[in-house]
Amino acid sequence: MSELKTTESDIQMDEQLFGLAKDAMSKAYVPYSHFTVGAAIRTASGNLYTGCNVENAAYPEGVCAEGGAISAMVLGGDREIKDIYVIGKGEHLVTPCGGCRQKIREFASADIQIHICGPEGVRKTLTMEELLPHSFGPENLQQ
Ligand code: THU
């Protein structure tokens, strides 16, 4: 396995994926939280998928941006995430929620990068292992 820690010099913003995530954020349906989130995935095959958060009147049933992008990815026939950009506004980092960490983990190896962005660009880059340490994944089901 490769070294897990990322340094600032490792982080090269992918303008295309960042732009796609930002466009996705602009489509979010958030009449309840008013908090827009966008996500963009590049897969091992080079395909790109996006998602935005979609809320509904039964508040807990809303869908996160990452979950939407993952659904699109699987529907598109891809199952290996190489990079993911997540973008939101506000001063705090829009780190994927707990449920989304597990959803990303299903299709990601420990060393892939998750880029947490604000409207101006990447604010923090974390590996899967950093975002969800000691995770339970498909391999853990092996007996
Ligand atoms: N949200 C996401 O889309 N992704 C996350 O990882 C964090 C939270 C959404 C869910 C809800 O629509 C809004 O942000 C406020 O929680």
Coordinates of N, CA and C and ligand atoms in Angstrom, one line a residue:
M1 N 0.8 -1.2 0.0 CA 0.0 0.0 0.0 C 0.9 1.3 0.0
S2 N 0.4 2.3 -0.7 CA 1.2 3.5 -0.7 C 1.1 4.3 0.5
E3 N 2.0 5.2 0.7 CA 2.0 6.2 1.8 C 0.7 6.9 1.9
L4 N 0.1 6.9 3.1 CA -1.3 7.5 3.2 C -1.4 9.0 3.4
K5 N -0.3 9.6 4.0 CA -0.4 11.0 4.3 C -0.3 11.8 3.0
T6 N -1.1 12.8 2.9 CA -1.0 13.7 1.7 C -0.4 15.0 2.2
T7 N 0.4 15.7 1.4 CA 1.0 17.0 1.7 C 0.4 18.0 0.7
E8 N 0.6 19.2 1.1 CA 0.0 20.3 0.2 C 0.6 20.1 -1.2
S9 N 1.8 19.7 -1.4 CA 2.4 19.6 -2.7 C 1.9 18.5 -3.5
D10 N 1.2 17.5 -2.8 CA 0.6 16.4 -3.5 C -0.7 16.8 -4.2
I11 N -1.2 17.9 -3.7 CA -2.6 18.3 -4.0 C -2.6 19.2 -5.3
Q12 N -3.0 18.6 -6.4 CA -3.1 19.4 -7.6 C -4.5 19.4 -8.0
M13 N -5.1 20.6 -8.0 CA -6.5 20.6 -8.3 C -6.9 20.2 -9.7
D14 N -7.8 19.3 -9.8 CA -8.3 18.9 -11.1 C -9.5 19.9 -11.5
E15 N -9.2 20.8 -12.3 CA -10.1 21.9 -12.7 C -11.4 21.3 -13.2
Q16 N -11.3 20.2 -14.0 CA -12.5 19.6 -14.6 C -13.4 19.1 -13.6
L17 N -12.8 18.2 -12.7 CA -13.7 17.6 -11.6 C -14.2 18.7 -10.7
F18 N -13.4 19.7 -10.4 CA -13.8 20.7 -9.5 C -15.0 21.5 -10.1
G19 N -14.9 21.8 -11.4 CA -15.9 22.5 -12.1 C -17.2 21.7 -12.2
L20 N -17.1 20.4 -12.4 CA -18.3 19.5 -12.4 C -19.0 19.5 -11.1
A21 N -18.2 19.4 -10.0 CA -18.7 19.4 -8.7 C -19.5 20.7 -8.4
K22 N -18.9 21.8 -8.8 CA -19.5 23.1 -8.6 C -20.8 23.2 -9.4
D23 N -20.8 22.7 -10.6 CA -22.0 22.8 -11.4 C -23.1 21.9 -10.8
A24 N -22.7 20.8 -10.2 CA -23.7 19.9 -9.6 C -24.2 20.6 -8.3
M25 N -23.4 21.3 -7.6 CA -23.9 22.0 -6.4 C -25.0 23.0 -6.8
S26 N -24.8 23.6 -7.9 CA -25.8 24.6 -8.3 C -27.2 24.0 -8.6
K27 N -27.2 22.7 -8.8 CA -28.5 22.0 -9.1 C -29.2 21.4 -7.8
A28 N -28.5 21.6 -6.7 CA -29.0 20.9 -5.5 C -30.5 21.4 -5.2
Y29 N -31.3 20.5 -4.6 CA -32.7 20.8 -4.3 C -32.7 20.8 -2.7
V30 N -32.6 22.0 -2.1 CA -32.5 22.1 -0.7 C -33.4 23.1 -0.1
P31 N -34.7 22.9 -0.2 CA -35.7 23.8 0.3 C -35.7 23.8 1.9
Y32 N -35.2 22.8 2.5 CA -35.2 22.8 4.0 C -34.0 23.2 4.6
S33 N -32.8 22.7 4.2 CA -31.6 23.1 4.9 C -31.0 24.4 4.2
H34 N -31.3 24.6 2.9 CA -30.7 25.7 2.1 C -29.2 25.5 2.1
F35 N -28.7 24.3 2.2 CA -27.3 24.0 2.2 C -26.9 23.2 1.0
T36 N -26.4 23.8 0.0 CA -26.1 23.1 -1.3 C -24.8 22.3 -1.2
V37 N -24.8 21.1 -1.8 CA -23.5 20.3 -1.8 C -23.5 19.7 -3.2
G38 N -22.3 19.6 -3.8 CA -22.1 18.9 -5.0 C -20.9 17.9 -4.9
A39 N -21.0 16.9 -5.7 CA -19.9 15.9 -5.7 C -19.6 15.5 -7.1
A40 N -18.3 15.2 -7.4 CA -17.9 14.7 -8.7 C -16.9 13.6 -8.5
I41 N -17.1 12.5 -9.2 CA -16.2 11.3 -9.1 C -15.5 11.1 -10.4
R42 N -14.2 10.7 -10.4 CA -13.5 10.2 -11.5 C -13.2 8.7 -11.2
T43 N -13.6 7.8 -12.1 CA -13.4 6.4 -11.8 C -12.1 5.9 -12.4
A44 N -11.7 4.7 -12.1 CA -10.5 4.1 -12.6 C -10.5 4.0 -14.1
S45 N -11.7 3.9 -14.7 CA -11.8 3.8 -16.2 C -11.8 5.2 -16.8
G46 N -11.8 6.2 -16.0 CA -11.7 7.6 -16.5 C -13.1 8.3 -16.7
N47 N -14.1 7.6 -16.3 CA -15.5 8.2 -16.5 C -15.7 9.1 -15.3
L48 N -16.6 10.1 -15.6 CA -16.9 11.1 -14.6 C -18.4 11.1 -14.2
Y49 N -18.7 11.2 -12.9 CA -20.1 11.2 -12.5 C -20.3 12.3 -11.4
T50 N -21.5 12.8 -11.4 CA -21.7 13.9 -10.4 C -23.0 13.7 -9.7
G51 N -23.2 14.4 -8.6 CA -24.4 14.3 -7.8 C -24.6 15.6 -7.0
C52 N -25.8 15.8 -6.6 CA -26.1 17.0 -5.7 C -27.1 16.5 -4.6
N53 N -27.2 17.2 -3.6 CA -28.1 16.8 -2.5 C -29.5 17.1 -2.9
V54 N -30.4 16.2 -2.6 CA -31.8 16.3 -2.9 C -32.6 16.0 -1.7
E55 N -33.3 17.0 -1.2 CA -34.0 16.9 0.1 C -35.5 16.6 -0.2
N56 N -36.2 16.3 0.9 CA -37.7 16.2 0.7 C -38.3 16.5 2.1
A57 N -39.7 16.5 2.1 CA -40.4 17.0 3.2 C -40.2 16.1 4.4
A58 N -39.9 14.8 4.2 CA -39.6 13.9 5.3 C -38.1 14.0 5.5
Y59 N -37.7 15.0 6.3 CA -36.3 15.4 6.3 C -35.2 14.3 6.3
P60 N -35.3 13.3 7.1 CA -34.2 12.3 7.1 C -34.0 11.5 5.8
E61 N -35.0 11.6 4.9 CA -35.0 10.8 3.7 C -34.3 11.5 2.6
G62 N -33.7 12.6 2.8 CA -33.0 13.3 1.8 C -31.7 12.5 1.4
V63 N -31.2 12.8 0.2 CA -30.0 12.1 -0.4 C -28.9 13.1 -0.4
C64 N -27.7 12.7 0.0 CA -26.5 13.5 0.0 C -25.9 13.5 -1.5
A65 N -25.1 14.5 -1.7 CA -24.5 14.7 -3.1 C -23.6 13.5 -3.4
E66 N -22.9 13.0 -2.4 CA -22.0 11.9 -2.7 C -22.8 10.6 -3.1
G67 N -23.9 10.4 -2.3 CA -24.7 9.2 -2.6 C -25.3 9.3 -4.0
G68 N -25.7 10.5 -4.4 CA -26.2 10.6 -5.8 C -25.2 10.3 -6.8
A69 N -24.0 10.8 -6.6 CA -22.9 10.6 -7.6 C -22.5 9.1 -7.6
I70 N -22.5 8.4 -6.5 CA -22.2 7.0 -6.4 C -23.3 6.2 -7.2
S71 N -24.6 6.6 -7.0 CA -25.6 5.9 -7.7 C -25.5 6.0 -9.2
A72 N -25.1 7.2 -9.6 CA -24.9 7.5 -11.1 C -23.8 6.6 -11.6
M73 N -22.7 6.5 -10.7 CA -21.5 5.7 -11.1 C -21.9 4.3 -11.3
V74 N -22.6 3.7 -10.4 CA -22.9 2.3 -10.5 C -23.9 2.0 -11.7
L75 N -24.8 3.0 -11.8 CA -25.7 2.8 -13.0 C -24.9 2.9 -14.3
G76 N -23.9 3.7 -14.3 CA -23.0 3.9 -15.5 C -22.1 2.7 -15.7
G77 N -22.1 1.7 -14.8 CA -21.3 0.5 -15.0 C -19.9 0.6 -14.4
D78 N -19.6 1.6 -13.5 CA -18.3 1.8 -12.9 C -18.4 1.4 -11.4
R79 N -17.3 0.9 -10.9 CA -17.3 0.5 -9.5 C -16.0 0.9 -8.7
E80 N -15.1 1.7 -9.4 CA -13.9 2.0 -8.7 C -13.6 3.5 -8.7
I81 N -13.7 4.1 -7.6 CA -13.5 5.5 -7.4 C -12.0 5.8 -7.4
K82 N -11.5 6.7 -8.2 CA -10.1 7.2 -8.1 C -10.0 8.5 -7.4
D83 N -10.9 9.4 -7.6 CA -10.9 10.7 -7.0 C -12.3 11.2 -6.8
I84 N -12.5 11.9 -5.7 CA -13.8 12.5 -5.5 C -13.7 13.9 -5.0
Y85 N -14.4 14.8 -5.6 CA -14.5 16.2 -5.2 C -15.8 16.5 -4.5
V86 N -15.8 17.0 -3.3 CA -17.0 17.4 -2.6 C -17.0 18.9 -2.4
I87 N -18.0 19.6 -2.7 CA -18.0 21.1 -2.5 C -19.2 21.6 -1.8
G88 N -19.0 22.5 -1.0 CA -20.1 23.2 -0.3 C -19.7 24.6 0.1
K89 N -20.6 25.4 0.4 CA -20.3 26.8 0.8 C -20.1 26.9 2.3
G90 N -19.9 28.1 2.8 CA -19.8 28.3 4.2 C -18.3 28.2 4.7
E91 N -18.0 28.6 5.9 CA -16.7 28.7 6.3 C -16.1 27.4 6.8
H92 N -16.9 26.4 7.1 CA -16.5 25.1 7.6 C -16.3 24.1 6.5
L93 N -15.4 23.2 6.7 CA -15.2 22.1 5.7 C -16.5 21.3 5.5
V94 N -16.8 21.0 4.3 CA -17.9 20.1 4.0 C -17.4 18.7 3.8
T95 N -17.0 18.1 4.9 CA -16.5 16.8 4.9 C -17.7 15.8 4.7
P96 N -17.5 14.7 4.0 CA -18.6 13.8 3.8 C -19.1 13.3 5.2
C97 N -20.4 13.2 5.3 CA -21.0 12.7 6.5 C -20.7 11.2 6.7
G98 N -21.0 10.7 7.9 CA -20.6 9.4 8.2 C -21.2 8.3 7.2
G99 N -22.4 8.5 6.9 CA -23.0 7.6 5.9 C -22.3 7.6 4.6
C100 N -22.0 8.8 4.1 CA -21.3 9.0 2.8 C -19.9 8.4 2.9
R101 N -19.2 8.5 4.0 CA -17.9 7.9 4.1 C -18.0 6.4 3.9
Q102 N -19.0 5.8 4.4 CA -19.1 4.3 4.2 C -19.5 4.0 2.8
K103 N -20.4 4.9 2.2 CA -20.8 4.6 0.8 C -19.6 4.8 -0.2
I104 N -18.7 5.8 0.1 CA -17.5 6.0 -0.7 C -16.6 4.8 -0.5
R105 N -16.4 4.4 0.7 CA -15.5 3.3 1.1 C -15.8 2.0 0.3
E106 N -17.1 1.7 0.0 CA -17.4 0.5 -0.7 C -16.7 0.4 -2.1
F107 N -16.5 1.6 -2.7 CA -15.9 1.6 -4.0 C -14.5 2.3 -4.1
A108 N -13.8 2.3 -2.9 CA -12.6 3.1 -2.9 C -11.5 2.3 -2.1
S109 N -10.3 2.4 -2.6 CA -9.2 1.8 -1.8 C -8.7 2.8 -0.8
A110 N -7.8 2.4 0.1 CA -7.4 3.2 1.2 C -6.7 4.5 0.8
D111 N -6.0 4.4 -0.4 CA -5.2 5.6 -0.7 C -5.8 6.5 -1.7
I112 N -7.1 6.4 -2.1 CA -7.7 7.4 -3.0 C -7.9 8.7 -2.3
Q113 N -8.0 9.7 -3.0 CA -8.1 11.1 -2.4 C -9.5 11.6 -2.5
I114 N -9.9 12.2 -1.4 CA -11.2 12.9 -1.3 C -10.8 14.4 -1.1
H115 N -11.3 15.2 -2.0 CA -10.9 16.6 -2.0 C -12.1 17.4 -1.5
I116 N -11.9 18.1 -0.4 CA -13.0 18.8 0.2 C -12.9 20.3 -0.3
C117 N -13.9 20.8 -0.9 CA -13.8 22.1 -1.6 C -14.8 23.1 -1.0
G118 N -14.3 24.4 -1.2 CA -15.2 25.5 -1.1 C -15.4 26.1 -2.5
P119 N -16.2 27.2 -2.6 CA -16.4 27.7 -4.0 C -15.1 28.2 -4.6
E120 N -14.1 28.5 -3.8 CA -12.8 29.1 -4.3 C -11.8 28.0 -4.7
G121 N -12.0 26.7 -4.3 CA -11.1 25.7 -4.7 C -11.0 24.6 -3.6
V122 N -9.9 23.8 -3.7 CA -9.8 22.7 -2.7 C -9.3 23.3 -1.3
R123 N -10.0 22.9 -0.3 CA -9.6 23.3 1.1 C -8.8 22.3 1.8
K124 N -9.1 21.0 1.6 CA -8.4 19.9 2.2 C -8.5 18.7 1.4
T125 N -7.4 17.9 1.4 CA -7.4 16.6 0.7 C -7.1 15.5 1.7
L126 N -7.9 14.5 1.8 CA -7.8 13.4 2.7 C -7.8 12.1 1.9
T127 N -7.0 11.1 2.4 CA -7.2 9.8 1.8 C -8.4 9.1 2.4
M128 N -8.8 8.1 1.8 CA -9.9 7.3 2.3 C -9.6 6.8 3.7
E129 N -8.4 6.4 3.9 CA -8.0 5.9 5.2 C -8.0 7.0 6.3
E130 N -7.7 8.2 5.9 CA -7.8 9.3 6.9 C -9.2 9.7 7.2
L131 N -10.1 9.6 6.1 CA -11.5 10.0 6.3 C -12.3 8.9 7.1
L132 N -11.9 7.7 6.9 CA -12.6 6.6 7.6 C -11.7 5.5 8.0
P133 N -10.9 5.8 9.1 CA -9.9 4.8 9.5 C -10.5 3.5 10.1
H134 N -9.8 2.5 9.9 CA -10.2 1.2 10.5 C -11.6 0.8 9.9
S135 N -11.8 1.1 8.7 CA -13.2 0.9 8.1 C -13.5 -0.5 7.9
F136 N -14.8 -0.8 7.8 CA -15.4 -2.1 7.5 C -15.8 -2.0 6.1
G137 N -15.1 -2.9 5.3 CA -15.5 -2.9 3.8 C -15.8 -4.3 3.3
P138 N -15.9 -4.5 2.0 CA -16.3 -5.7 1.5 C -15.4 -6.9 1.9
E139 N -14.1 -6.6 2.0 CA -13.1 -7.6 2.4 C -13.4 -8.2 3.8
N140 N -13.9 -7.3 4.7 CA -14.1 -7.7 6.1 C -15.2 -8.8 6.2
L141 N -16.0 -8.9 5.1 CA -17.1 -9.9 5.1 C -16.5 -11.3 4.9
Q142 N -15.2 -11.4 4.4 CA -14.7 -12.7 4.1 C -14.5 -13.5 5.4
Q143 N -14.8 -14.8 5.3 CA -14.7 -15.6 6.5 C -13.7 -16.7 6.3
Ligands
THU1 N1 -25.0 16.8 2.8 C1 -24.4 16.2 1.7 O1 -25.0 16.3 0.6 N2 -23.2 15.6 1.9 C2 -22.6 15.5 3.1 O2 -21.6 14.8 3.2 C3 -23.0 16.3 4.2 C4 -24.4 16.8 4.1 C5 -26.3 17.5 2.6 C6 -27.4 16.8 3.3 C7 -28.4 17.9 3.5 O3 -29.2 18.0 2.3 C8 -27.6 19.1 3.7 O4 -26.3 18.8 3.2 C9 -27.5 19.6 5.1 O5 -27.1 18.6 6.0

